Structure formats: C-alpha cells, structure tokens
Short mmCIF file of C-alpha atoms and ligand atoms in Angstrom, two decimals:
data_model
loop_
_atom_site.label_atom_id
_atom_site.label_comp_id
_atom_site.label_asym_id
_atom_site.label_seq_id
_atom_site.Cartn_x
_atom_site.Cartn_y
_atom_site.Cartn_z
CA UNK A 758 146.62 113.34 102.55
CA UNK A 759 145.94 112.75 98.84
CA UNK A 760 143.22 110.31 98.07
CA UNK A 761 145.28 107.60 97.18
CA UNK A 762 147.56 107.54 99.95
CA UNK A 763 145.10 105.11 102.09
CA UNK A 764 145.95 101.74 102.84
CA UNK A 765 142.93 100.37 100.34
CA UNK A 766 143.37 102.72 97.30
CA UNK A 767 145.37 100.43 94.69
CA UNK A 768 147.85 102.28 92.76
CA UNK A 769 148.49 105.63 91.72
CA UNK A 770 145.79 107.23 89.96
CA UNK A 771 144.98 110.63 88.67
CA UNK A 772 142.72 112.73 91.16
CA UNK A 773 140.36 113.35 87.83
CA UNK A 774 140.61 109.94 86.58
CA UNK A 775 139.81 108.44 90.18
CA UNK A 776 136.95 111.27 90.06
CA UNK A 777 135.21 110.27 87.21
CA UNK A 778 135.51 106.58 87.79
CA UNK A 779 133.63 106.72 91.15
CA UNK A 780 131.21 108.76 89.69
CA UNK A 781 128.26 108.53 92.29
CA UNK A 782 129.11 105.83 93.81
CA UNK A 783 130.42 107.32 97.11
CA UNK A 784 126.82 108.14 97.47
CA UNK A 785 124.83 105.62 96.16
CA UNK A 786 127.14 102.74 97.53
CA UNK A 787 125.71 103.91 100.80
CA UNK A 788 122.45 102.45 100.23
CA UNK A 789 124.61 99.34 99.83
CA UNK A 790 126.44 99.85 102.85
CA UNK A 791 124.62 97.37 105.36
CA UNK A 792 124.31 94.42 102.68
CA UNK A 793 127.77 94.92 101.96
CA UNK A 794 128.35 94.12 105.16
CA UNK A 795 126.24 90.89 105.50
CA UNK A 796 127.90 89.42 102.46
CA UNK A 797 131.10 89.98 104.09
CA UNK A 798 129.75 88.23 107.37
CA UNK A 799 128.83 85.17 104.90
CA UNK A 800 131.91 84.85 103.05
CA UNK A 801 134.33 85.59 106.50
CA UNK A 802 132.28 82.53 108.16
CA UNK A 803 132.58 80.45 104.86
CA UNK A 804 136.32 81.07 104.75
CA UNK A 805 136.18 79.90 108.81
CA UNK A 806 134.72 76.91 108.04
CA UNK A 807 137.12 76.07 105.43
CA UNK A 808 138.97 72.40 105.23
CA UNK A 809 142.18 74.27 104.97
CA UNK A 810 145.75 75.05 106.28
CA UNK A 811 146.38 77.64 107.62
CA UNK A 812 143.65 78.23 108.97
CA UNK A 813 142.11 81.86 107.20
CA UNK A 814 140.16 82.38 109.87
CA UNK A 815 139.63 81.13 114.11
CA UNK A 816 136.18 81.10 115.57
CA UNK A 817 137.11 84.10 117.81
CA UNK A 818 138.35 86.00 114.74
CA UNK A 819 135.28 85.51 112.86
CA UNK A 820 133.38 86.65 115.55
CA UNK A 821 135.67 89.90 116.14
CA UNK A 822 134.92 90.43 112.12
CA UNK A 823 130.99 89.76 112.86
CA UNK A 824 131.21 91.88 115.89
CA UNK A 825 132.51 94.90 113.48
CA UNK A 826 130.24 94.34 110.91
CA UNK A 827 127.67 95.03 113.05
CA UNK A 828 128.84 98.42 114.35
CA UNK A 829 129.63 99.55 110.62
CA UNK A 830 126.32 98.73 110.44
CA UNK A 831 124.64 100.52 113.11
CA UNK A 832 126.78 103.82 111.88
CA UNK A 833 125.41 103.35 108.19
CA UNK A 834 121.80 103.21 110.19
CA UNK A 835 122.90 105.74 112.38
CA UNK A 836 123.43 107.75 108.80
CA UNK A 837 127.09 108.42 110.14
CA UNK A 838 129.04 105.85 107.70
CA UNK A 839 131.22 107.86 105.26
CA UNK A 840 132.55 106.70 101.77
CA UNK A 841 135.46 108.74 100.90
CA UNK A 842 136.89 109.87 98.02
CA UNK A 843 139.87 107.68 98.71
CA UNK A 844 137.37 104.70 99.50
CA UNK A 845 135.80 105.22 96.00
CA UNK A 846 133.24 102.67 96.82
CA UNK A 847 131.19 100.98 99.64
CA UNK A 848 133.75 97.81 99.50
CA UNK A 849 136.75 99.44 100.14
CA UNK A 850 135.12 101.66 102.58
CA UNK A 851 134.25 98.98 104.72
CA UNK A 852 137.38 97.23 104.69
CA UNK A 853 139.06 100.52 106.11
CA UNK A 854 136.35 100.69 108.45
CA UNK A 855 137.48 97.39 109.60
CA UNK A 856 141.58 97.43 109.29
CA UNK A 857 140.67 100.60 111.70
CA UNK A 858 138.85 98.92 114.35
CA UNK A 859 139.84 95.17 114.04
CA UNK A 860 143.93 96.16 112.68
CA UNK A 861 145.54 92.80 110.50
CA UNK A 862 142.52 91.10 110.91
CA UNK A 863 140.29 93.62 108.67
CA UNK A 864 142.86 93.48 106.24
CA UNK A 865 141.95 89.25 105.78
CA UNK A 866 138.29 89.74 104.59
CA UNK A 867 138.91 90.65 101.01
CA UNK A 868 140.79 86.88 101.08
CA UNK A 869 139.31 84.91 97.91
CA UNK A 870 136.84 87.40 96.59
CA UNK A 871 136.97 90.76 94.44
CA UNK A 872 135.15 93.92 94.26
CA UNK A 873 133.40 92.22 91.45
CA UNK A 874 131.77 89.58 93.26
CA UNK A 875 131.22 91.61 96.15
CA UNK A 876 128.91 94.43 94.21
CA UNK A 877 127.48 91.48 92.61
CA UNK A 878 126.40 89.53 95.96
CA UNK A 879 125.73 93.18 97.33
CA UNK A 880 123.22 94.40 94.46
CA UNK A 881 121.62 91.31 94.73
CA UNK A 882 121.14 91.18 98.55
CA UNK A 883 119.69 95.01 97.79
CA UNK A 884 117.15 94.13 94.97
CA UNK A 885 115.52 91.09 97.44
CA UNK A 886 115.05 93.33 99.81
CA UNK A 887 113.62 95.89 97.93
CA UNK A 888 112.07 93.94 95.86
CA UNK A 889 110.11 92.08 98.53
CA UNK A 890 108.86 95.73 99.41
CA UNK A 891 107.82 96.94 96.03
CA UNK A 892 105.96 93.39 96.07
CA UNK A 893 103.90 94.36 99.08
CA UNK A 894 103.19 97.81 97.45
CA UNK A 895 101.60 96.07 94.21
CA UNK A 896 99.86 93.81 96.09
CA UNK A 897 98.63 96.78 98.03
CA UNK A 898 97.79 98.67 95.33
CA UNK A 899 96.13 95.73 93.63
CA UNK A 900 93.97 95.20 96.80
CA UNK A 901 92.97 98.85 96.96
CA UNK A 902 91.86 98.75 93.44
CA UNK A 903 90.04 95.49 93.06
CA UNK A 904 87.92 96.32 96.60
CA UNK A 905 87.15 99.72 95.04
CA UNK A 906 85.96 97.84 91.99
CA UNK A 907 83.70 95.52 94.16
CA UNK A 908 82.44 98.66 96.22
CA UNK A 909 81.26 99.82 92.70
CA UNK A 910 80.68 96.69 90.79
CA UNK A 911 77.22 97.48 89.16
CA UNK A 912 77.86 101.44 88.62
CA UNK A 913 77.45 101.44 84.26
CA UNK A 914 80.36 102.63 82.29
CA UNK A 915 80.53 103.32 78.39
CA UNK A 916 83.37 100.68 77.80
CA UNK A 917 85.45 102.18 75.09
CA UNK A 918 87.55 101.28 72.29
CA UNK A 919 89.04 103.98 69.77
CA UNK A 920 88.04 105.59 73.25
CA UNK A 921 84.68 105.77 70.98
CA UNK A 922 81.67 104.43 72.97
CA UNK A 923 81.43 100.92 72.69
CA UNK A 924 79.58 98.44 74.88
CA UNK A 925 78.32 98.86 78.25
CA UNK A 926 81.18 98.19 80.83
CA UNK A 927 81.08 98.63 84.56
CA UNK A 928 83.05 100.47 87.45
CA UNK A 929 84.01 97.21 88.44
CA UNK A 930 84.72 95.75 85.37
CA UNK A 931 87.10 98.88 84.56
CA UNK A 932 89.06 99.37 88.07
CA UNK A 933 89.27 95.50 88.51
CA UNK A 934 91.02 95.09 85.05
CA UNK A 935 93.95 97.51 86.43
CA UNK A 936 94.25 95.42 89.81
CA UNK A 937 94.34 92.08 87.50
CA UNK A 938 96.83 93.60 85.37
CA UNK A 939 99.05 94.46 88.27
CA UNK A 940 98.48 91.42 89.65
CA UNK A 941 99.59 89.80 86.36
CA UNK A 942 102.71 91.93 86.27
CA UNK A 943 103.59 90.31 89.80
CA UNK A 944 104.64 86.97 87.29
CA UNK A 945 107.23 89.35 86.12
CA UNK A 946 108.89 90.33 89.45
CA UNK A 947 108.79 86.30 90.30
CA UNK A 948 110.51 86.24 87.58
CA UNK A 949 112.95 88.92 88.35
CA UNK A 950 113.27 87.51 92.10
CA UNK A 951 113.94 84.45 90.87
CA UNK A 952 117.20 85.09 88.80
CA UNK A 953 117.83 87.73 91.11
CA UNK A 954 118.43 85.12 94.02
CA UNK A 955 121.28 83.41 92.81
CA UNK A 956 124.44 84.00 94.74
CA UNK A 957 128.03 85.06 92.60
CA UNK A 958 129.92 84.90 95.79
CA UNK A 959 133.04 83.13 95.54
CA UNK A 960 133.46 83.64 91.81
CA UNK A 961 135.75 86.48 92.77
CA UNK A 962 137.24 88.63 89.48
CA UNK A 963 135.39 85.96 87.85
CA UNK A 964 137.74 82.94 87.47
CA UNK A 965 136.82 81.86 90.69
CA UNK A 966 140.24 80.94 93.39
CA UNK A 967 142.62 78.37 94.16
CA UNK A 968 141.61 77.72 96.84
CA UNK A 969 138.85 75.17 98.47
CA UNK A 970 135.83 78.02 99.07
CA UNK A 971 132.68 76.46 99.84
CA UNK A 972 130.12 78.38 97.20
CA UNK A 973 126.90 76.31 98.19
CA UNK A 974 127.57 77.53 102.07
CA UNK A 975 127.98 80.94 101.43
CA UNK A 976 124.93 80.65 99.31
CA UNK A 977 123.22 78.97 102.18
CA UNK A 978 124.32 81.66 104.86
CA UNK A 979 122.66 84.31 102.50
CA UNK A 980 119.70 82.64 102.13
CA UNK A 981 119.98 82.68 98.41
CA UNK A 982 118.52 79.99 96.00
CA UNK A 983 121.51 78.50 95.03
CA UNK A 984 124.89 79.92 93.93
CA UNK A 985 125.33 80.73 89.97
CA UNK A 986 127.04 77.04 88.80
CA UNK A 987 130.02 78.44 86.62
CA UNK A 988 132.22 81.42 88.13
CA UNK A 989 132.67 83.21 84.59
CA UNK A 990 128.51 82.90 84.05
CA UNK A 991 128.35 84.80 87.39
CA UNK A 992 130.45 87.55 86.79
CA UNK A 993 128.55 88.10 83.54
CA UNK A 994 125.32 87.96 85.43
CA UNK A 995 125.19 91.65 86.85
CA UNK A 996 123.60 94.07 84.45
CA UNK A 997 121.48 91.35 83.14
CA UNK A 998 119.90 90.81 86.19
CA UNK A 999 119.33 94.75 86.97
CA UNK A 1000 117.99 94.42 82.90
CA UNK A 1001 115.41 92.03 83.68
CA UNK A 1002 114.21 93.86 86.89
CA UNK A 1003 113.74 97.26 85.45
CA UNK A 1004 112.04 95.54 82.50
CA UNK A 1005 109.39 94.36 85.02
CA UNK A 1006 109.09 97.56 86.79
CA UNK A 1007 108.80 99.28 83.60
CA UNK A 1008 105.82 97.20 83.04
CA UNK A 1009 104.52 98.02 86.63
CA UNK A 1010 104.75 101.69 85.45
CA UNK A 1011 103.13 101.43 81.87
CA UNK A 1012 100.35 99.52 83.76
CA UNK A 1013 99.81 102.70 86.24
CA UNK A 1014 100.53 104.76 83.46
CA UNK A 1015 97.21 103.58 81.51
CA UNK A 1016 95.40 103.55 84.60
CA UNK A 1017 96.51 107.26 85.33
CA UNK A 1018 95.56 108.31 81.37
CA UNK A 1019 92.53 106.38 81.87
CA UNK A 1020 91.91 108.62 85.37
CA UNK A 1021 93.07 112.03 83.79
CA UNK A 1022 90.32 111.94 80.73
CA UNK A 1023 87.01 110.50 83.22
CA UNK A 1024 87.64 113.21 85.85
CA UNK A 1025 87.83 115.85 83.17
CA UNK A 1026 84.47 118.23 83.60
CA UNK A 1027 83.36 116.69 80.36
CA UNK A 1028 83.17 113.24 81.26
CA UNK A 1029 83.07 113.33 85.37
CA UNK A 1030 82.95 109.84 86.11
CA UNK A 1031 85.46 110.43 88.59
CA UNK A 1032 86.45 113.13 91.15
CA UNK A 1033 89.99 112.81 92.16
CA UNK A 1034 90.81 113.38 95.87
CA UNK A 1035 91.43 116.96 96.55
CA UNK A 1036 94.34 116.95 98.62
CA UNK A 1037 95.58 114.87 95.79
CA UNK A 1038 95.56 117.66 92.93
CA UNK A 1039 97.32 120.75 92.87
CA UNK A 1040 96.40 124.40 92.51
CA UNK A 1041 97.01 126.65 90.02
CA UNK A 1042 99.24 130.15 90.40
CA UNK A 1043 96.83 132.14 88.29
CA UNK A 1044 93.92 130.43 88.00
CA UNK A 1045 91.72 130.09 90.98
CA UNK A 1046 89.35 127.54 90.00
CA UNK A 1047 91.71 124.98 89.08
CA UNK A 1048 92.55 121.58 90.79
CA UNK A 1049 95.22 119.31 88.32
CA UNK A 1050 95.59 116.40 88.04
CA UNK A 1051 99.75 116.72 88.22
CA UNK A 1052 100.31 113.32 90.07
CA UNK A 1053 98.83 111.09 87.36
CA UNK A 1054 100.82 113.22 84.29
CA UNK A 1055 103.73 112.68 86.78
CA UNK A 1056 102.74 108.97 86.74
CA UNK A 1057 103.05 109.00 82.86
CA UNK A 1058 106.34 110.82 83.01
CA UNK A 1059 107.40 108.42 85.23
CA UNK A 1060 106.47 105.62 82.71
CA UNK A 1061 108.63 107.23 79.96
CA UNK A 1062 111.59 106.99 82.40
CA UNK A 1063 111.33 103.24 83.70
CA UNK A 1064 111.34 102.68 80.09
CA UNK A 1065 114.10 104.34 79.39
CA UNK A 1066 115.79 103.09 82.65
CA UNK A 1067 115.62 99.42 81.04
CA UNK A 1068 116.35 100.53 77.52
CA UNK A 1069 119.75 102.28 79.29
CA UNK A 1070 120.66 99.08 81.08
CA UNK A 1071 120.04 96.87 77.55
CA UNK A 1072 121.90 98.82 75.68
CA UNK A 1073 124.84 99.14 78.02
CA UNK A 1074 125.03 95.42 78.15
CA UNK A 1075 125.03 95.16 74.29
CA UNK A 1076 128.12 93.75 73.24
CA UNK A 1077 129.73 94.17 76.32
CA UNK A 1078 132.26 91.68 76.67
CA UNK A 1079 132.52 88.67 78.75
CA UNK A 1080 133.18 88.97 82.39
CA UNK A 1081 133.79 92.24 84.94
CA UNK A 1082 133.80 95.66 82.60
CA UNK A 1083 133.40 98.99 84.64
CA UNK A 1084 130.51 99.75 82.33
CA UNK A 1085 128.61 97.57 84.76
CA UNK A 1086 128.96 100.21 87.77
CA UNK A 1087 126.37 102.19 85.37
CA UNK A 1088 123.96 100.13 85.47
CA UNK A 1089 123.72 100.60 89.34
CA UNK A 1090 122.13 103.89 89.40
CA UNK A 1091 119.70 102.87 86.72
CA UNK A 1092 118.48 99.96 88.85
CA UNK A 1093 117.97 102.15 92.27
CA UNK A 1094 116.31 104.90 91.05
CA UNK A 1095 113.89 102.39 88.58
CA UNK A 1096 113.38 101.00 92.50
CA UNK A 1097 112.54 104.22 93.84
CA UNK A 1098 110.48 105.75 90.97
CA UNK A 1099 108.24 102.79 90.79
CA UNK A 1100 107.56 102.09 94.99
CA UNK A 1101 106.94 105.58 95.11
CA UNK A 1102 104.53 105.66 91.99
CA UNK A 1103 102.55 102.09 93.14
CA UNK A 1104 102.32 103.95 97.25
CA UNK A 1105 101.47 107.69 95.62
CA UNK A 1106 98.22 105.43 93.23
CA UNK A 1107 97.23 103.21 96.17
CA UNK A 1108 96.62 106.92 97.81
CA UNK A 1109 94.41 107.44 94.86
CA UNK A 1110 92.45 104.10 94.74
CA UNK A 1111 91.76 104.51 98.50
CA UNK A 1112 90.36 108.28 97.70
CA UNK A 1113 88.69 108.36 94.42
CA UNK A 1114 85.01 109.25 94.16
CA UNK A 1115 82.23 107.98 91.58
CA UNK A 1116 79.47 109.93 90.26
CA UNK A 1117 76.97 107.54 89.57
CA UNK A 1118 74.57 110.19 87.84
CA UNK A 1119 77.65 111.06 85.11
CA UNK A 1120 78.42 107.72 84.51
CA UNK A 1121 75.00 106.54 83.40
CA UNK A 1122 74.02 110.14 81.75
CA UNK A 1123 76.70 109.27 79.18
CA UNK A 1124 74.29 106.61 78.18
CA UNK A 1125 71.68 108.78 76.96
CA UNK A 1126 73.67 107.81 73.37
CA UNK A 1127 72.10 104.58 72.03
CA UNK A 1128 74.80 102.96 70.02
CA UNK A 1129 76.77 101.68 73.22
CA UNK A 1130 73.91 99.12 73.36
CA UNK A 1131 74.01 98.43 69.69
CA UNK A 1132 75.84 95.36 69.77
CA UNK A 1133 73.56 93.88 73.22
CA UNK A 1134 70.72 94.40 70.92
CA UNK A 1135 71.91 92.78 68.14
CA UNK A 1136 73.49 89.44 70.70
CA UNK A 1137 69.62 89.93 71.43
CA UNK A 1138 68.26 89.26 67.99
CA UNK A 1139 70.16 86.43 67.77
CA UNK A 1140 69.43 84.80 70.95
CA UNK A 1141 66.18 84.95 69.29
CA UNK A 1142 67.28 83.22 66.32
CA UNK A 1143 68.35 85.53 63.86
CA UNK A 1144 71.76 84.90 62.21
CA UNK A 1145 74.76 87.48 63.47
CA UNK A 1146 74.79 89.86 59.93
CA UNK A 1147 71.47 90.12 59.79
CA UNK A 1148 70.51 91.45 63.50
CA UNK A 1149 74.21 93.92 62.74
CA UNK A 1150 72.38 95.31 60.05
CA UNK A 1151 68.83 95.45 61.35
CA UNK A 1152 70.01 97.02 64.45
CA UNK A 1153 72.74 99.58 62.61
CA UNK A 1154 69.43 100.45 60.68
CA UNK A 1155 67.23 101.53 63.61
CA UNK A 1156 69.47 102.84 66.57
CA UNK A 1157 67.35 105.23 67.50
CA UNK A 1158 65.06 102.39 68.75
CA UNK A 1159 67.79 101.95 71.06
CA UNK A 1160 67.25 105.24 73.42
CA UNK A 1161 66.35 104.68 76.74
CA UNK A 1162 67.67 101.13 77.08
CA UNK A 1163 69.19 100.06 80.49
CA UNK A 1164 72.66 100.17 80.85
CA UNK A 1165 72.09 98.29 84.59
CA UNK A 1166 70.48 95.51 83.18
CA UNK A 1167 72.50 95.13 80.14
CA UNK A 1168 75.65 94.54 82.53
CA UNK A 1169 73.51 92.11 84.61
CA UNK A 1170 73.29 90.06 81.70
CA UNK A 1171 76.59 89.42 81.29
CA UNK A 1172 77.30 86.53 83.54
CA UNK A 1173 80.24 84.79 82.26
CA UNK A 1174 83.36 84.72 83.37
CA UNK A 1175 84.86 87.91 83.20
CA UNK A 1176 81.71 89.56 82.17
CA UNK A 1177 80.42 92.77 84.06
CA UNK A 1178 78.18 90.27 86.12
CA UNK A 1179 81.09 87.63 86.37
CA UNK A 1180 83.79 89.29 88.20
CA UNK A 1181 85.42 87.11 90.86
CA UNK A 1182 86.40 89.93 92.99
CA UNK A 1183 87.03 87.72 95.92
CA UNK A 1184 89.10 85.48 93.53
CA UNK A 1185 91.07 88.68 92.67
CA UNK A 1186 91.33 89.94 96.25
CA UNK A 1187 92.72 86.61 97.30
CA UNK A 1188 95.65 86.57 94.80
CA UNK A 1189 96.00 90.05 96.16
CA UNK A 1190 96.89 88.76 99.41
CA UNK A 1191 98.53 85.89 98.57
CA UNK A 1192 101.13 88.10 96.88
CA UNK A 1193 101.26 89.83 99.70
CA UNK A 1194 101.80 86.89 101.95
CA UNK A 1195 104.55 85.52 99.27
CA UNK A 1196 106.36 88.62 100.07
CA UNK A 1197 106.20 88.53 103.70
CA UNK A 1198 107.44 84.97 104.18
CA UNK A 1199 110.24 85.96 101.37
CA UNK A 1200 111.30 88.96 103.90
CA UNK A 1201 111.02 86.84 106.77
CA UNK A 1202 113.44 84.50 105.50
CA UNK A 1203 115.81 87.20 104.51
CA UNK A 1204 115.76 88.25 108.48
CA UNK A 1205 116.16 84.65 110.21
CA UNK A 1206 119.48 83.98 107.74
CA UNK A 1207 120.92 87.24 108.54
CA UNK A 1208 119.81 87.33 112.32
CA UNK A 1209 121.22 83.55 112.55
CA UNK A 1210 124.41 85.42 110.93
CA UNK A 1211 125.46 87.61 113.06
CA UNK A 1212 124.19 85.17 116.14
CA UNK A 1213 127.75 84.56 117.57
CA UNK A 1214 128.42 88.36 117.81
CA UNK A 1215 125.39 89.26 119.98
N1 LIG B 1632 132.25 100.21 92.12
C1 LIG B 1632 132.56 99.12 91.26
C2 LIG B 1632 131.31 98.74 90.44
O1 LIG B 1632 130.24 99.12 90.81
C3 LIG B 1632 133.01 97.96 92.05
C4 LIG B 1632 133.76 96.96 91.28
C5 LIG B 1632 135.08 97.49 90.87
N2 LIG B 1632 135.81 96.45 90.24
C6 LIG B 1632 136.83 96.70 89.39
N3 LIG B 1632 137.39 95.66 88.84
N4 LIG B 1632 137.21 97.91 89.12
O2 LIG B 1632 131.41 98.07 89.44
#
C-alpha cells in the first residue's frame, strides 16, 4: 500500500516530501497520543451538546467515541499504539484508529476542528501535565537544599565575590540562596502555567467555524482557565507559549548551573568544603585515583542547551506570519526535550543535595586569611563611632591585626534579615511546600475533569 493510499492521508504527496514533513513526529506525537485523545473526548461531547440540527452527535454515539478513546488509550499505555508513516502524525493516527473500530462514526470527530487546533489543545494538555511534575521536582529540590542549609546553618564560609575572599558567609547562607532562587524561578513557571492553560479548541485552522461550537464548554471539560477570546489570537498562540516555557526552564537550568559551578570548584582538593557523593562521580579509565565530578559539568552543558532550546523557539517565531505555518511543528521537539533535560537535571541535583558532605575543618581553615573579616572590623569601628572612610582605611592599614578572628561569631552577628544569623529557613521550607502543594491540587484537578470525561464510558 503506498503511504498515501489511507483513508486519512489528504492528497497525493511525494514519499520524500511526506518524509521530511513528518520529520519526528511519528515518534514524538506518541508522547501526545493519550492527550490527543482527551481533547477529542472534550470536543466530541461539546459537539453532542450542541443546539443544532442535525444532530452531530447522539448520547450513545458519544459514548461509543468515549468508549474508543479509551482503548486507544490503554494501547498508547500499553506502548502498542503505532503512528504510521501514512498517519504522519498523532491526529490522524487516532482518527484511523477510530474509523477502524467505531466505522462512519470515527470519521465525524474531526467535525469543526483542524489539525491546528488539535496540536494546539494537545501540546497544551501535555505541558500542564508535565509541567505540574517538573513543579514538584523544584519544589523538591528546593526543599532538599534549604533543609541541608538549616542542617548546616552556622558552618563559616569565605563568601566570595570576584570568587576573591570577601566576607564571612555561611553553609546556610550559601545552599539556602540556591533553594530561594529556585523557589523564585517557580514565579516563572506560574507564569508559564498560566498562559499555558488557555484552551484554542474550537478555533479550528484558525478562523474558527460556521457553526454554533460552544468554546467556553470545551474549555470547561478540559479543565482549562478559559478558552483564548479571538480564534486567529489562538492559532498564533502555539510557539509562543512553548517560547515562554523553555524561557523559564532555561532559567531553572542556569540556576542549577551556578549551583553545580559553585559545587565543582568547593569539592576540588584545594578548597574541600564539599565531598560529593561517591556513587555520584565517575571513575577515570587511566587514572585510578580519580572520582569526577561529570554530573555537575553535565548540568552546565545542559544549561547551554535550555538556552539554546528557547533561543531556537524565539527565533523560529520571528517574523513568522500570522496564523498556522508548519514552522510551528519545530518548535515541538524543542519544547519536550527542554521538559526532559530540565526534570531530569532538577531529580539528578536533588540526588546531590540529599548526599553532599561538609567538612567543617576546610571550611573554617580557609579563614586563617584575615582580610575576609576586613570589612566586619571596619562595620566594628564604626559601631563605635568612627565615620565609614576612616575605619576602611585604618583597618586596610593593619590587617594583620585581623588573624585569628572568629569567623563563628562574626556570622552570629549578623542578625538581620537575610543575614547569616537571619535566615528564615522555616519561612523558605514552607514556600517549598506550598509549591509543592500548588502542584498537587493543579494535578488533581487535571484528573477529576478527565476522569468526569470519560465517566459515561466506564
Ligand atoms: N504535525 C502538525 C504540527 O505539529 C500538525 C498540524 C498540521 N497542520 C497543517 N495545517 N499541516 O504542526
């Protein structure tokens, strides 16, 4: 049979043409293949529910649809659903799927929507879900590093800038500052959850239909915010919205890529502030003695390619015009593997946090140098009345008289908030959890809309 012989392949292409425009995604629309679904049990009820002669669809044919759905989607959990060549995508594959079991009736689904609205409603139904996990990961991640802050809250640390010795910092001060960040970089997937859970359904090739489709229900079924207001506007919403969540993520990574530079130089010999895990560093072929630190310079790496992810997905969108242009189904592989790179990099750090050793002795021996306390002392001198220049000068003049000062009570003194001695770790830990909790009422949500669904076909 040649590929576009099937009853769902449109036209007559070129085998090489039809090649090159699938490009993956007969394997990466399988990752889509069970949402796909779900938005088609949404829009086949909406069209049921319709005010409209004749009627699109009967009760018991919606349910034979629903029933269907949900056997296409125990095969695509069962790993045996197939996209094929002839398919080219997860849309068409599931409508076959369908017209084979269900006959005339599969062929009714595609009734008042396009492919464009479909990968639209799909990618979106995707990204919430993953994005709910990733969500829990941070949070996770967050957790594991703020508690391993508190469990070493007054351990000294030369704070550095110019990574020069500063001021005296803290264990606590440093690891907490990474789970704040992350937890800071949460505002960003909000963000990218938020215009993420907006439903296109219903806008079709993006002109919308002719006929009297209820948007706001579909919307509702899905459990989605709202629908996008104007048809066109939600046809020119995918990319941007796959933009705007790898820009997030690649924030997530450059956070865990400071975090992993920051790990890499205090665990070298020289410094040995830290000892990494073991089983988390890898041998070398030729050198016996050597455990690397490979996962963190992966981390970096890993950085450089979220980055690049979202710079990919920008740039495709620049000056793309208006409405559906294939150049979109590029952006898709961008946006699942900027998922995947980043879960795996925020579970593969939390393995870290939870394993990572201090040595106590290292990090205070690195205070035997007296200017870290060079500015304390001169904050001193003025707290006993001296005016800021002068104490600078006296104290740049004399640090020797600095050796042997006490990097433990220097970061006692400093109380306020923030300070070494003013962390709110259980502040921090709660936002921790609260993320967390966010995420699991989010997923929960998802569940109950889609279990309510497919009710009728249990
Ligand atoms: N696989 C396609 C994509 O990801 C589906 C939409 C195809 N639509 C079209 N008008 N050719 O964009």
């Amino acid at each position: 049979m040649k590929a576009n012989d099937t009853a769902t392949t449109v036209g007559k292409i070129n085998p090489d043409v039809l090649t090159f425009t699938e490009g993956k995604d007969p394997v990466l629309d399988l990752a889509l293949a069970e949402v796909d679904c779900i938005g088609t049990a949404a829009h086949v009820t909406m069209l049921s529910r319709m005010d409209y002669m004749p009627v699109l669809f009967t009760e018991e044919q919606r349910i034979a649809v629903l029933k269907g759905l949900k056997e296409i989607i125990a095969e695509a959990r069962r790993g045996e659903f197939t996209i094929t060549a002839a398919d080219q995508d997860v849309h068409l594959a599931v409508e076959r799927r369908l017209t084979e079991r269900l006959g005339d009736l599969g062929k009714k689904v595609h009734t008042c929507r396009s492919r464009n609205d479909q990968v639209a409603v799909d990618i979106r139904l995707h990204v919430r879900n993953e994005l709910n996990d990733l969500t829990t990961e941070l949070a996770e991640l967050a957790r594991a590093l703020i508690e391993f802050a508190r469990r070493h809250a007054d351990i000294p640390l030369v704070g550095r800038t110019h990574l020069q010795p500063a001021m005296p910092s803290s264990v606590g001060m440093w690891a907490s500052a990474y789970g704040e960040m992350l937890l800071d970089d949460a505002y960003l997937l909000e963000a990218a959850a938020k215009t993420n859970n907006l439903c296109p359904l219903g806008s079709a090739a993006g002109y919308g239909v002719p006929l009297p489709i209820n948007r706001q229900l579909t919307s509702d079924l899905l459990a989605f915010e709202r629908p996008h207001h104007n048809v066109f506007y939600a046809s020119c919403a995918r990319g941007k919205d796959e933009a705007v969540l790898l820009s997030a993520c690649s924030q997530i990574m450059l956070s865990l890529s400071r975090l992993a530079e920051d790990l890499i130089l205090f665990s070298m010999p020289e410094f040995r502030y830290f000892t990494l895990p073991r089983e988390l560093c890898t041998g070398s072929s030729i050198m016996p003695q050597k455990y690397n630190p490979d996962v963190l310079e992966l981390i970096r790496a890993k950085a450089g390619l979220l980055v690049g992810y979202a710079t990919s997905a920008n740039v495709i969108l620049k000056a793309m015009p208006g409405g559906y242009n294939r150049d979109l189904q590029d952006t898709k592989e961008l946006y699942m593997e900027g998922l995947r790179v980043t879960r795996t990099s925020l579970r593969i750090m939390k393995l870290m946090a939870d394993n990572l050793t201090v040595n106590p002795e290292a990090c205070r021996a690195a205070f035997a140098e007296p200017g870290v306390f060079a500015t304390d002392r001169a904050l001193e001198l003025v707290a006993g009345g001296m005016p800021f220049r002068d104490a600078y000068h006296q104290v740049r003049d004399h640090l020797e008289d600095l050796r042997g000062m006490d990097p433990d009570a220097v970061i006692a003194k400093k109380t306020h908030l923030g300070g070494t001695a003013g962390i709110n770790y259980d502040g921090l830990l709660e936002r921790a959890d609260a993320l967390a909790a966010s995420a699991q009422a989010a997923r929960q949500k998802v569940e109950d809309a889609v279990r309510e669904l497919f009710a009728p076909a249990d």
